[in-house]
PDB file of C-alpha atoms in Angstrom:
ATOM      1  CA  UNK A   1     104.478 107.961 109.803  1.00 78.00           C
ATOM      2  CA  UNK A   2     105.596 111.036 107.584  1.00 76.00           C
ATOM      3  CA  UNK A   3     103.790 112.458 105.121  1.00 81.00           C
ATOM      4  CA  UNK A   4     106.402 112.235 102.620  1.00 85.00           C
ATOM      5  CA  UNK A   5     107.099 108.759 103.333  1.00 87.00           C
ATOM      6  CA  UNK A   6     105.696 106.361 100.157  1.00 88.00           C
ATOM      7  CA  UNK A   7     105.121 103.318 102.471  1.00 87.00           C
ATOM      8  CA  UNK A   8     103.165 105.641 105.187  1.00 88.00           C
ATOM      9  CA  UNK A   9     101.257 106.619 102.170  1.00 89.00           C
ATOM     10  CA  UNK A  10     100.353 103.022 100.642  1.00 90.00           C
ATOM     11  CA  UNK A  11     100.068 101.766 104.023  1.00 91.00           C
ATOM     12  CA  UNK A  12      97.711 104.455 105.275  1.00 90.00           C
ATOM     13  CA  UNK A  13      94.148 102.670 103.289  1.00 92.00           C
ATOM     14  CA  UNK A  14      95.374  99.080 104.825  1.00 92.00           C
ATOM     15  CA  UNK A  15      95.120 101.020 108.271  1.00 92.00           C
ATOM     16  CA  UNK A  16      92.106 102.148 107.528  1.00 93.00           C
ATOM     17  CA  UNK A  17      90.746  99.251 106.311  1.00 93.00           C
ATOM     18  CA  UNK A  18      91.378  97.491 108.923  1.00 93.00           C
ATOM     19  CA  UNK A  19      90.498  99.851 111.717  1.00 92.00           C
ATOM     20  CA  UNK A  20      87.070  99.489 109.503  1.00 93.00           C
ATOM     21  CA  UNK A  21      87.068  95.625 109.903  1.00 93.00           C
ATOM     22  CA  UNK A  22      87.880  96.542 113.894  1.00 92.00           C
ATOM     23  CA  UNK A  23      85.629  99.315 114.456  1.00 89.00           C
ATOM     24  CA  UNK A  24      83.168  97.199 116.296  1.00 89.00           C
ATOM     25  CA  UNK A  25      86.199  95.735 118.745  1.00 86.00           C
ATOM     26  CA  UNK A  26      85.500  98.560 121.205  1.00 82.00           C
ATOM     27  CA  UNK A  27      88.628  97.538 122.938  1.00 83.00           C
ATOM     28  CA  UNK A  28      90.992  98.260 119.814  1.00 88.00           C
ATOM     29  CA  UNK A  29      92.054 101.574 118.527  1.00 88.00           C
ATOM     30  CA  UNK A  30      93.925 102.406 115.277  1.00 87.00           C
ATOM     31  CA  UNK A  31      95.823 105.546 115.923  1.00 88.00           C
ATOM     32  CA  UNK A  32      97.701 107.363 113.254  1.00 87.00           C
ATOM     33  CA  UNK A  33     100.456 109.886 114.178  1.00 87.00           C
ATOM     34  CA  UNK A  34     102.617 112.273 111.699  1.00 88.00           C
ATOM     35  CA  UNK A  35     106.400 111.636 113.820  1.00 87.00           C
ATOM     36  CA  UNK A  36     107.712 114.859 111.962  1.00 87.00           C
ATOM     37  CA  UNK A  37     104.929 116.973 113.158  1.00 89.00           C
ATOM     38  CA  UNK A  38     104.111 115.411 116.570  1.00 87.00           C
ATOM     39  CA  UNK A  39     106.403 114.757 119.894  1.00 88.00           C
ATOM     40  CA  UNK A  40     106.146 111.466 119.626  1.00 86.00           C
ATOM     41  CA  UNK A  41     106.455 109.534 123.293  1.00 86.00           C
ATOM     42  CA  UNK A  42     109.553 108.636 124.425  1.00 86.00           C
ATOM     43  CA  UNK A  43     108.567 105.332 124.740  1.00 85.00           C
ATOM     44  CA  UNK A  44     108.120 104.296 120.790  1.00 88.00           C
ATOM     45  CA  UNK A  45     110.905 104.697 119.753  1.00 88.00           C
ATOM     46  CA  UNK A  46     111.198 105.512 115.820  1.00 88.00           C
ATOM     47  CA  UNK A  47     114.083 105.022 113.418  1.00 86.00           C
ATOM     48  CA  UNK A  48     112.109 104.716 110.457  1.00 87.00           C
ATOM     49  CA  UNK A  49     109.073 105.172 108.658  1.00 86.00           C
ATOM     50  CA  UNK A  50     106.240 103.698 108.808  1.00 88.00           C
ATOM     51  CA  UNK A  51     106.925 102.382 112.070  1.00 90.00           C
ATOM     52  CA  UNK A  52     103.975 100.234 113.694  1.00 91.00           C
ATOM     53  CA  UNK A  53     103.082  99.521 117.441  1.00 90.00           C
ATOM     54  CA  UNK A  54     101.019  97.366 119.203  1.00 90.00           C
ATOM     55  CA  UNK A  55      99.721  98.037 123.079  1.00 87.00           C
ATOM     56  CA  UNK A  56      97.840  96.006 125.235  1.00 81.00           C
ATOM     57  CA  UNK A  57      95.274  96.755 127.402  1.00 75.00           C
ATOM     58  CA  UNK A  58      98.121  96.580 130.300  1.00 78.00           C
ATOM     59  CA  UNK A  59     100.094  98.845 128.559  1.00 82.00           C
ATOM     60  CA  UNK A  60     102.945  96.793 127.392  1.00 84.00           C
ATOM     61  CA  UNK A  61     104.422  97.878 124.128  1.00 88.00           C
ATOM     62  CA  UNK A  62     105.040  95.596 121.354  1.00 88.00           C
ATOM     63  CA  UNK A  63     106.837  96.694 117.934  1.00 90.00           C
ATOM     64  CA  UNK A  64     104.752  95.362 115.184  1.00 90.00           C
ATOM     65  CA  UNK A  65     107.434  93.268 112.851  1.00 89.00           C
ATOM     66  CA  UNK A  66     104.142  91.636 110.925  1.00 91.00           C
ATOM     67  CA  UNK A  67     102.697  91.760 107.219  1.00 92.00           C
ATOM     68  CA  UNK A  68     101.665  94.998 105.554  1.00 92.00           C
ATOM     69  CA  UNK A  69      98.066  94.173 104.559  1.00 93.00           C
ATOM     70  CA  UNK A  70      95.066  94.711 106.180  1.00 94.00           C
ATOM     71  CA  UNK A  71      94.144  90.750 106.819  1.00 95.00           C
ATOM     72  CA  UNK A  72      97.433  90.578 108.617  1.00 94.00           C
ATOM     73  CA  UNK A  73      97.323  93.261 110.530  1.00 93.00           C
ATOM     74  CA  UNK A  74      93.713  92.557 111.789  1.00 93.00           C
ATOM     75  CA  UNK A  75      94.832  88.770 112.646  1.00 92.00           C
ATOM     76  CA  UNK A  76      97.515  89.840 114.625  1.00 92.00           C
ATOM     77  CA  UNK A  77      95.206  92.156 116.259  1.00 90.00           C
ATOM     78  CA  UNK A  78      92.714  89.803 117.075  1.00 89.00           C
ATOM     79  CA  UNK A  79      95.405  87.022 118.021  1.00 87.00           C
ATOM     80  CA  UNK A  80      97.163  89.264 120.550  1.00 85.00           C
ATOM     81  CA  UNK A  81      94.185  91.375 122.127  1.00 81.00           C
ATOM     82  CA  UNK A  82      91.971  87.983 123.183  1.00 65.00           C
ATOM     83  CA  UNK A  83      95.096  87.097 125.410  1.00 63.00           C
ATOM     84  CA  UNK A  84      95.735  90.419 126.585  1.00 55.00           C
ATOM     85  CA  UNK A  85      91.995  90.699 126.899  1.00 53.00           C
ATOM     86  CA  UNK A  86      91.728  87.870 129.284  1.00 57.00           C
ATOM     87  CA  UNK A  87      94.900  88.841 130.961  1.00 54.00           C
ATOM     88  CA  UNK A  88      92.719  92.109 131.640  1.00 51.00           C
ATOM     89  CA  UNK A  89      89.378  90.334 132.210  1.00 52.00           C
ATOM     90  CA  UNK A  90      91.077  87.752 135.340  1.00 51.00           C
ATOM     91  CA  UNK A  91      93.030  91.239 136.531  1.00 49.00           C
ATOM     92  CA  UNK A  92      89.835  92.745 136.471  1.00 46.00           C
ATOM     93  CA  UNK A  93      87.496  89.942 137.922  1.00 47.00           C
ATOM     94  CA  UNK A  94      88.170  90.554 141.583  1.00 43.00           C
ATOM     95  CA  UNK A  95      87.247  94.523 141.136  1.00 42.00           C
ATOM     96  CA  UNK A  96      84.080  93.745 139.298  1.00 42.00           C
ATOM     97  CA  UNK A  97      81.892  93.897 142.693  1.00 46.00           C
ATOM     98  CA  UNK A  98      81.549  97.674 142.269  1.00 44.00           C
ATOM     99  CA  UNK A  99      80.703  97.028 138.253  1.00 44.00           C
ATOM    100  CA  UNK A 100      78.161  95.125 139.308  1.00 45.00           C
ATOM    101  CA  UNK A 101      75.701  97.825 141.538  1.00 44.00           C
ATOM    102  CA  UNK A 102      75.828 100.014 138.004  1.00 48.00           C
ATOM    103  CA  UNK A 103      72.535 100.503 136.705  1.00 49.00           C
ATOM    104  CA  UNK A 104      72.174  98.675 133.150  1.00 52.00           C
ATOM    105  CA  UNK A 105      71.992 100.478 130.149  1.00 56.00           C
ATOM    106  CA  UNK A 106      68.523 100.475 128.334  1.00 57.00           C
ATOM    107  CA  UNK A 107      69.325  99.170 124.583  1.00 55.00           C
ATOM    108  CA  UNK A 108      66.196 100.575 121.986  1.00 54.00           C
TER     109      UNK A 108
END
């Protein structure tokens, strides 16, 4: 985004709103980032403002194309991190040995 830019602004409370609706997804992160104040990776690549990513838990990049409002942006969260999630989840299954010698944490 860029401060100046009137969709980064109007689009900056949907974010929030649905990092809010997220923000018990422990696996999902909203991340903000001012491209005219920041070196932005070389890897997004930005030709215009507000421009919107979406990376899995493998690391692929995806350029969000989707709806502007919070509902949308949370579907397509939700729709595209349960695959990538159990893309993760069968990567991770033969590792989980280890995982599984790690004391459990006491919940009060």
């Amino acid at each position: 985004g860029a401060p100046w830019c009137g969709h980064c602004k109007k689009l900056a409370p949907i974010l929030d709103e649905a990092a809010a609706t997220l923000q018990s997804e422990e696996d999902v992160v909203i991340a903000k980032i001012d491209a005219t104040a920041n070196d932005v990776p070389g890897e997004f690549d930005v030709q215009g403002y507000p421009t919107l990513y979406f990376v899995t838990p493998s690391g692929k990049k995806v350029s969000y194309e989707g709806g502007r409002t919070a509902d949308e942006i949370v579907d397509y969260i939700k729709k595209n991190k349960e695959t990538a999630g159990q893309a993760a989840a069968a990567a991770t299954e033969k590792a989980a040995e280890p995982a599984a010698t790690e004391p459990l944490k006491d919940e009060l």
